[in-house]
Tab-separated table of C-alpha atoms and ligand atoms in Angstrom:
chain	number	residue	atom	x	y	z
A	1	MET	CA	10.424	-8.659	22.771
A	2	LEU	CA	8.658	-5.307	22.259
A	3	ARG	CA	8.804	-2.207	24.455
A	4	SER	CA	6.707	-2.111	27.569
A	5	PRO	CA	3.092	-1.302	26.673
A	6	ARG	CA	3.447	1.681	29.043
A	7	ASP	CA	6.180	3.176	26.870
A	8	PHE	CA	4.914	2.215	23.456
A	9	PHE	CA	3.201	5.548	22.820
A	10	LYS	CA	5.888	7.770	24.346
A	11	PRO	CA	7.913	9.902	21.912
A	12	LYS	CA	11.292	8.296	21.275
A	13	ALA	CA	13.194	11.585	21.461
A	14	VAL	CA	12.819	14.629	23.683
A	15	GLY	CA	10.724	17.157	21.776
A	16	ALA	CA	9.432	14.717	19.139
A	17	PRO	CA	5.648	14.688	18.593
A	18	GLU	CA	3.480	12.132	20.381
A	19	PRO	CA	2.923	8.983	18.322
A	20	LEU	CA	-0.585	8.532	16.927
A	21	ARG	CA	-2.884	6.056	18.679
A	22	GLU	CA	-4.751	5.209	15.478
A	23	ILE	CA	-3.502	5.180	11.910
A	24	PRO	CA	-5.564	7.686	9.909
A	25	VAL	CA	-7.732	5.938	7.319
A	26	ARG	CA	-7.912	8.145	4.231
A	27	PRO	CA	-8.743	7.164	0.668
A	28	SER	CA	-5.516	5.489	-0.464
A	29	ARG	CA	-6.469	3.764	-3.690
A	30	MET	CA	-3.203	4.478	-5.438
A	31	ILE	CA	0.326	5.469	-4.501
A	32	HIS	CA	1.574	7.087	-7.695
A	33	PHE	CA	5.345	6.832	-8.113
A	34	PHE	CA	7.430	9.547	-9.737
A	35	ASP	CA	11.158	10.064	-10.168
A	36	PRO	CA	12.052	13.483	-8.723
A	37	SER	CA	15.344	13.496	-10.675
A	38	ASN	CA	13.440	13.495	-13.957
A	39	PRO	CA	12.551	17.139	-14.771
A	40	LYS	CA	9.723	16.115	-17.131
A	41	MET	CA	8.071	14.023	-14.423
A	42	ALA	CA	8.762	16.624	-11.763
A	43	ALA	CA	6.968	19.270	-13.834
A	44	LYS	CA	3.810	17.150	-13.893
A	45	VAL	CA	3.623	16.332	-10.170
A	46	GLY	CA	1.130	19.093	-9.369
A	47	ASP	CA	-1.266	17.835	-12.075
A	48	ILE	CA	-0.849	14.209	-11.059
A	49	ALA	CA	-1.491	15.114	-7.420
A	50	ARG	CA	-4.972	16.272	-8.382
A	51	GLN	CA	-5.779	12.849	-9.910
A	52	VAL	CA	-4.492	10.492	-7.223
A	53	ASP	CA	-4.821	9.831	-3.513
A	54	ILE	CA	-1.076	9.606	-2.798
A	55	VAL	CA	1.981	10.816	-4.724
A	56	LEU	CA	5.326	9.281	-3.892
A	57	GLY	CA	8.743	10.677	-4.735
A	58	ASN	CA	10.880	7.616	-5.358
A	59	LEU	CA	14.548	7.716	-4.409
A	60	GLU	CA	15.264	3.966	-4.455
A	61	ASP	CA	15.264	1.345	-7.228
A	62	ALA	CA	14.657	2.675	-10.757
A	63	VAL	CA	16.582	5.837	-9.887
A	64	PRO	CA	20.103	5.318	-11.264
A	65	THR	CA	23.066	5.634	-8.930
A	66	ASP	CA	24.317	8.816	-10.575
A	67	ARG	CA	20.941	10.527	-10.056
A	68	LYS	CA	20.384	9.599	-6.373
A	69	ILE	CA	21.370	13.043	-5.098
A	70	ALA	CA	19.432	14.810	-7.863
A	71	ALA	CA	16.347	12.794	-6.926
A	72	ARG	CA	16.645	13.708	-3.250
A	73	GLU	CA	17.199	17.375	-4.021
A	74	GLY	CA	14.467	17.356	-6.632
A	75	LEU	CA	12.013	15.998	-4.086
A	76	VAL	CA	12.950	18.672	-1.553
A	77	LYS	CA	12.320	21.352	-4.185
A	78	ILE	CA	9.024	19.806	-5.292
A	79	GLY	CA	7.968	19.388	-1.665
A	80	LYS	CA	8.623	23.054	-0.963
A	81	GLU	CA	7.066	24.459	-4.136
A	82	THR	CA	4.036	22.261	-4.755
A	83	ASP	CA	0.610	22.636	-3.232
A	84	PHE	CA	-0.569	19.044	-2.766
A	85	GLY	CA	-4.015	20.028	-1.481
A	86	ASP	CA	-5.327	17.059	0.484
A	87	THR	CA	-3.322	14.555	-1.540
A	88	GLN	CA	-0.781	12.738	0.599
A	89	LEU	CA	2.935	13.126	-0.134
A	90	TRP	CA	5.083	10.074	0.527
A	91	THR	CA	8.643	9.159	-0.308
A	92	ARG	CA	10.441	5.872	-0.814
A	93	VAL	CA	13.934	6.296	0.613
A	94	ASN	CA	16.908	4.121	-0.220
A	95	SER	CA	17.389	0.939	1.779
A	96	LEU	CA	19.012	0.854	5.198
A	97	ASP	CA	22.129	-0.852	3.850
A	98	SER	CA	22.726	1.786	1.161
A	99	PRO	CA	25.064	4.787	1.362
A	100	TRP	CA	22.121	7.151	0.716
A	101	PHE	CA	19.582	6.253	3.392
A	102	LEU	CA	20.953	8.482	6.157
A	103	ASP	CA	21.158	11.628	4.032
A	104	ASP	CA	17.764	10.867	2.452
A	105	MET	CA	16.239	10.911	5.915
A	106	ILE	CA	18.140	13.916	7.263
A	107	GLN	CA	17.504	16.100	4.246
A	108	LEU	CA	13.867	15.177	3.678
A	109	VAL	CA	12.747	15.381	7.288
A	110	THR	CA	14.595	18.585	8.111
A	111	GLU	CA	13.603	20.366	4.888
A	112	ILE	CA	10.114	19.099	4.006
A	113	GLY	CA	9.143	17.066	7.084
A	114	ASP	CA	6.006	19.184	7.532
A	115	LYS	CA	4.804	18.131	4.049
A	116	LEU	CA	5.668	14.413	4.268
A	117	ASP	CA	2.999	12.031	5.484
A	118	VAL	CA	4.763	8.695	5.150
A	119	VAL	CA	8.267	7.332	4.549
A	120	MET	CA	8.272	4.040	2.675
A	121	VAL	CA	11.166	1.838	3.748
A	122	PRO	CA	12.267	-0.826	1.259
A	123	LYS	CA	13.675	-4.312	1.882
A	124	VAL	CA	12.569	-4.486	5.530
A	125	GLN	CA	13.831	-7.707	7.100
A	126	GLY	CA	12.446	-7.570	10.606
A	127	PRO	CA	11.212	-5.285	13.390
A	128	TRP	CA	14.796	-4.167	14.106
A	129	ASP	CA	14.786	-2.206	10.856
A	130	ILE	CA	11.650	-0.367	11.937
A	131	PHE	CA	13.073	0.344	15.423
A	132	PHE	CA	16.037	2.041	13.789
A	133	VAL	CA	13.929	4.164	11.431
A	134	ASP	CA	11.556	5.003	14.281
A	135	GLN	CA	14.370	6.269	16.517
A	136	LEU	CA	16.005	8.258	13.745
A	137	LEU	CA	12.697	9.857	12.753
A	138	ALA	CA	12.069	10.880	16.359
A	139	GLN	CA	15.474	12.583	16.541
A	140	LEU	CA	14.949	14.392	13.252
A	141	GLU	CA	11.403	15.436	14.127
A	142	ALA	CA	12.642	16.854	17.425
A	143	LYS	CA	15.491	18.669	15.692
A	144	SER	CA	13.107	20.162	13.121
A	145	GLY	CA	10.363	21.023	15.612
A	146	LEU	CA	7.761	18.979	13.726
A	147	LYS	CA	4.336	18.803	15.331
A	148	LYS	CA	2.967	15.761	13.501
A	149	PRO	CA	4.714	12.376	13.482
A	150	ILE	CA	5.869	11.042	10.126
A	151	LEU	CA	4.546	7.537	9.559
A	152	VAL	CA	6.411	4.499	8.250
A	153	HIS	CA	5.378	2.088	5.514
A	154	ALA	CA	7.364	-1.132	4.991
A	155	ILE	CA	7.788	-2.919	1.677
A	156	LEU	CA	7.367	-6.652	2.124
A	157	GLU	CA	9.977	-7.842	-0.334
A	158	THR	CA	12.432	-10.143	1.399
A	159	ALA	CA	11.951	-13.748	2.439
A	160	LEU	CA	12.955	-12.862	5.998
A	161	GLY	CA	10.567	-9.922	5.991
A	162	VAL	CA	7.684	-12.231	5.120
A	163	ALA	CA	8.724	-14.609	7.905
A	164	ASN	CA	8.667	-11.619	10.301
A	165	VAL	CA	5.640	-9.853	8.871
A	166	ASP	CA	3.615	-9.818	12.123
A	167	ASP	CA	6.476	-8.367	14.159
A	168	ILE	CA	7.137	-5.732	11.505
A	169	ALA	CA	3.474	-4.674	11.556
A	170	ASN	CA	3.657	-4.312	15.324
A	171	ALA	CA	7.100	-2.747	15.605
A	172	SER	CA	6.102	0.883	16.144
A	173	PRO	CA	3.042	3.107	16.470
A	174	ARG	CA	4.420	4.795	13.343
A	175	MET	CA	3.663	1.736	11.221
A	176	GLN	CA	1.083	2.972	8.706
A	177	GLY	CA	1.021	-0.058	6.444
A	178	MET	CA	2.837	-2.328	4.064
A	179	SER	CA	3.109	-3.032	0.354
A	180	LEU	CA	3.960	-6.222	-1.445
A	181	GLY	CA	7.171	-5.880	-3.475
A	182	PRO	CA	6.885	-8.827	-5.858
A	183	ALA	CA	10.105	-8.137	-7.802
A	184	ASP	CA	12.559	-7.997	-4.922
A	185	LEU	CA	10.621	-10.690	-3.106
A	186	ALA	CA	10.886	-13.046	-6.078
A	187	ALA	CA	14.644	-12.467	-6.186
A	188	SER	CA	15.065	-12.845	-2.437
A	189	ARG	CA	13.171	-16.136	-2.419
A	190	ARG	CA	14.768	-17.378	-5.619
A	191	MET	CA	11.385	-17.684	-7.233
A	192	LYS	CA	11.919	-18.323	-10.939
A	193	THR	CA	9.753	-15.559	-12.343
A	194	THR	CA	11.245	-12.526	-14.073
A	195	ARG	CA	7.935	-10.608	-14.066
A	196	VAL	CA	6.938	-7.771	-11.739
A	197	GLY	CA	3.741	-9.045	-10.138
A	198	GLY	CA	0.876	-10.751	-11.899
A	199	GLY	CA	0.477	-14.396	-12.824
A	200	HIS	CA	2.784	-16.868	-14.497
A	201	PRO	CA	1.552	-19.408	-17.057
A	202	GLY	CA	3.785	-22.125	-15.571
A	203	TYR	CA	2.221	-21.941	-12.101
A	204	LEU	CA	-0.813	-24.148	-12.503
A	205	VAL	CA	-2.639	-27.292	-11.431
A	206	ARG	CA	-3.834	-29.971	-13.840
A	207	THR	CA	-6.762	-32.358	-13.676
A	208	ASP	CA	-6.172	-36.133	-13.582
A	209	PRO	CA	-6.208	-38.051	-16.852
A	210	ASP	CA	-9.640	-39.306	-17.895
A	211	PRO	CA	-9.420	-43.117	-17.289
A	212	ASN	CA	-11.642	-43.720	-20.326
A	213	ASN	CA	-9.649	-41.415	-22.542
A	214	PRO	CA	-6.112	-41.082	-21.147
A	215	GLU	CA	-4.843	-39.176	-24.191
A	216	ALA	CA	-7.509	-36.441	-23.921
A	217	PRO	CA	-6.269	-32.947	-23.070
A	218	ARG	CA	-6.300	-32.346	-19.310
A	219	PRO	CA	-7.616	-28.921	-18.321
A	220	THR	CA	-5.347	-26.749	-16.204
A	221	ALA	CA	-6.007	-23.709	-14.052
A	222	GLN	CA	-3.398	-21.041	-13.480
A	223	GLN	CA	-2.819	-20.319	-9.789
A	224	ASP	CA	-1.895	-17.053	-8.090
A	225	LEU	CA	1.797	-16.818	-7.159
A	226	TRP	CA	1.115	-13.961	-4.748
A	227	HIS	CA	-1.918	-15.232	-2.894
A	228	TYR	CA	-0.026	-16.558	0.107
A	229	THR	CA	2.036	-13.443	0.683
A	230	ILE	CA	-0.791	-10.966	0.161
A	231	ALA	CA	-3.010	-12.927	2.529
A	232	ARG	CA	-0.303	-13.006	5.218
A	233	MET	CA	0.309	-9.290	4.784
A	234	VAL	CA	-3.403	-8.498	5.045
A	235	ASP	CA	-3.743	-10.503	8.280
A	236	ALA	CA	-0.621	-8.935	9.791
A	237	CYS	CA	-1.890	-5.437	8.943
A	238	ALA	CA	-5.572	-5.852	9.769
A	239	GLY	CA	-4.623	-7.504	13.060
A	240	VAL	CA	-2.955	-4.308	14.284
A	241	GLY	CA	-5.010	-1.638	12.506
A	242	ILE	CA	-2.603	-0.688	9.703
A	243	LEU	CA	-3.144	-0.712	5.945
A	244	PRO	CA	-2.049	-3.307	3.350
A	245	PHE	CA	-1.334	-2.393	-0.285
A	246	TYR	CA	-0.501	-4.278	-3.437
A	247	GLY	CA	2.775	-3.029	-5.021
A	248	PRO	CA	4.002	-2.659	-8.592
A	249	PHE	CA	2.568	-4.264	-11.709
A	250	GLY	CA	5.372	-4.067	-14.221
A	251	ASP	CA	3.717	-4.872	-17.547
A	252	ILE	CA	2.514	-1.347	-18.260
A	253	ALA	CA	0.934	-2.359	-21.597
A	254	ASP	CA	-1.146	-5.218	-20.156
A	255	LEU	CA	-4.017	-3.271	-18.636
A	256	VAL	CA	-6.269	-6.326	-18.369
A	257	ALA	CA	-3.851	-8.405	-16.289
A	258	CYS	CA	-3.035	-5.309	-14.240
A	259	GLU	CA	-6.699	-4.893	-13.406
A	260	ASP	CA	-6.972	-8.584	-12.419
A	261	GLN	CA	-3.951	-8.327	-10.118
A	262	PHE	CA	-5.288	-5.156	-8.509
A	263	ARG	CA	-8.747	-6.681	-8.043
A	264	ASN	CA	-7.408	-9.844	-6.392
A	265	ALA	CA	-5.570	-7.642	-3.903
A	266	PHE	CA	-8.682	-5.498	-3.312
A	267	LEU	CA	-10.873	-8.559	-2.728
A	268	LEU	CA	-8.326	-10.013	-0.286
A	269	GLY	CA	-8.331	-6.819	1.805
A	270	CYS	CA	-5.791	-4.385	0.353
A	271	VAL	CA	-6.788	-0.714	0.364
A	272	GLY	CA	-4.771	0.339	-2.676
A	273	THR	CA	-1.869	-0.266	-5.006
A	274	TRP	CA	1.136	1.397	-6.538
A	275	THR	CA	0.689	3.009	-9.926
A	276	LEU	CA	3.838	3.301	-12.027
A	277	HIS	CA	2.344	4.867	-15.134
A	278	PRO	CA	-0.572	7.273	-15.636
A	279	ASN	CA	-2.472	4.543	-17.495
A	280	GLN	CA	-2.684	2.516	-14.250
A	281	ILE	CA	-4.324	5.346	-12.277
A	282	GLY	CA	-7.812	4.904	-13.747
A	283	ILE	CA	-7.616	1.147	-13.179
A	284	ALA	CA	-6.656	1.598	-9.539
A	285	LYS	CA	-9.475	4.089	-9.047
A	286	ARG	CA	-12.028	1.718	-10.566
A	287	VAL	CA	-10.790	-1.362	-8.718
A	288	PHE	CA	-10.174	0.093	-5.254
A	289	SER	CA	-13.448	2.020	-5.149
A	290	PRO	CA	-16.234	-0.495	-4.450
A	291	SER	CA	-18.625	-0.887	-7.371
A	292	PRO	CA	-21.855	1.155	-7.186
A	293	ASP	CA	-23.881	-2.100	-7.238
A	294	GLU	CA	-21.999	-3.500	-4.256
A	295	VAL	CA	-22.476	-0.229	-2.400
A	296	LYS	CA	-26.202	-0.240	-3.105
A	297	TRP	CA	-26.494	-3.798	-1.872
A	298	ALA	CA	-24.441	-3.042	1.244
A	299	LYS	CA	-26.764	-0.142	2.041
A	300	ARG	CA	-29.804	-2.413	1.672
A	301	VAL	CA	-28.373	-4.982	4.077
A	302	ILE	CA	-27.447	-2.313	6.621
A	303	GLU	CA	-30.941	-0.831	6.454
A	304	ALA	CA	-32.533	-4.278	6.794
A	305	LEU	CA	-30.776	-4.818	10.144
A	306	PRO	CA	-31.156	-1.462	11.892
A	307	ASP	CA	-29.225	-2.402	15.036
A	308	GLY	CA	-26.878	-4.790	13.261
A	309	SER	CA	-28.270	-7.952	14.841
A	310	GLY	CA	-30.697	-10.740	14.051
A	311	ALA	CA	-31.309	-12.527	10.763
A	312	VAL	CA	-33.306	-11.604	7.664
A	313	MET	CA	-33.553	-12.910	4.103
A	314	LEU	CA	-32.820	-10.488	1.236
A	315	ASP	CA	-33.301	-11.785	-2.331
A	316	GLY	CA	-32.974	-15.329	-0.985
A	317	LYS	CA	-29.703	-14.598	0.808
A	318	MET	CA	-29.299	-14.893	4.560
A	319	GLN	CA	-28.182	-11.716	6.342
A	320	ASP	CA	-27.106	-11.475	9.970
A	321	ASP	CA	-24.691	-9.694	12.320
A	322	ALA	CA	-21.689	-10.880	10.294
A	323	THR	CA	-22.998	-9.880	6.866
A	324	PHE	CA	-23.936	-6.527	8.420
A	325	LYS	CA	-20.245	-6.063	9.258
A	326	GLN	CA	-19.165	-7.157	5.785
A	327	CYS	CA	-21.519	-4.614	4.294
A	328	GLN	CA	-20.257	-1.911	6.638
A	329	VAL	CA	-16.745	-2.489	5.292
A	330	VAL	CA	-17.978	-1.770	1.766
A	331	PHE	CA	-20.351	1.049	2.672
A	332	ASN	CA	-17.912	2.869	4.953
A	333	LEU	CA	-15.251	2.676	2.255
A	334	ALA	CA	-17.705	4.123	-0.249
A	335	LYS	CA	-18.482	7.015	2.123
A	336	LEU	CA	-14.770	7.644	2.646
A	337	ILE	CA	-14.137	7.738	-1.095
A	338	ALA	CA	-17.231	9.861	-1.752
A	339	GLY	CA	-15.791	12.423	0.660
A	340	ARG	CA	-12.795	12.883	-1.617
A	341	ASP	CA	-13.922	12.000	-5.122
A	342	ALA	CA	-16.879	13.881	-6.644
A	343	ASP	CA	-17.308	11.332	-9.471
A	344	TYR	CA	-17.777	8.507	-7.004
A	345	ARG	CA	-19.994	10.632	-4.763
A	346	GLU	CA	-22.330	10.895	-7.732
A	347	LEU	CA	-22.005	7.240	-8.783
A	348	TYR	CA	-22.853	6.108	-5.246
A	349	GLY	CA	-25.603	8.704	-4.815
A	350	LEU	CA	-24.077	9.742	-1.475
B	1	GLV	C1	9.096	-3.276	-5.420
B	1	GLV	O1	9.879	-2.543	-4.875
B	1	GLV	C2	9.430	-4.597	-5.819
B	1	GLV	O2	10.584	-4.986	-5.593
B	1	GLV	O3	8.546	-5.280	-6.368
B	2	MG	MG1	11.739	-3.504	-4.508
């Protein structure tokens, strides 16, 4: 049971900003993670911010217990001192069942709430988790006099969260999007992979034996462990106008498999991915920006159907109202990216 539609867009605390009616769609090809407790990483944040669409100060997993406070305080300092230009600043706070979540929220929102675009909430189980974060954010925004609502991004990384993915997507007007968290999700489901994202050689299908040659090798094809979850996440997000993302790819040295994983997510509808290492940034940029050839083709189709209706043949391929819409998806994304990224503006000729 959700709130009355009449109340859905009312601020949840007196003095909190009005919720947004539409989630802003900005180029979001990569969410680059950094550890604010690591002084070497912290020193590079300004430079990194110029190369990526989103930088995220991570307070949760991968930050050791004895550096949780240093990470939080480091992020406050970085938030205050860094000029992020038009690059978004996000944070991943600790989970709701941790001893750090409450102080993460209080300190970040009251001290750098005006700089923070999105709070990523890990290990979300159901809409109740979002209701809680939503209410708390409203109180803290009101207390800090913030004018712009801080948005919420859920990590889809528990079995129960996947079962509730539609209700999570719809839980609050603050919901900006979701990311797949393949590591925690594998553990939560008791999947037997120890990898962070990507394929697994054991997950495959095999052809039948050849009746005339039963001993002959039987070709196999590796299947995608993450297809089901990504597809469910994309539908849940697209259905309510919020944005789906792939999450971490843990094998930093395997750039080829990383690119494949990113591209599968892009083709299925994700807008971006996490990048954990600088060497994944270029891959994310290349994969989540449509290829110049696709953009050229999309433009041709759009121009061939000036009012978006009817049917024409282009290079032997049927085009109609639906392909017009498909091409608009690609072309509008290209325009969005061209508005931010001069290299792609040139590649697309826009
Ligand atoms: C990300 O947080 C994951 O668990 O994969
Ligand atoms: Mg996780």
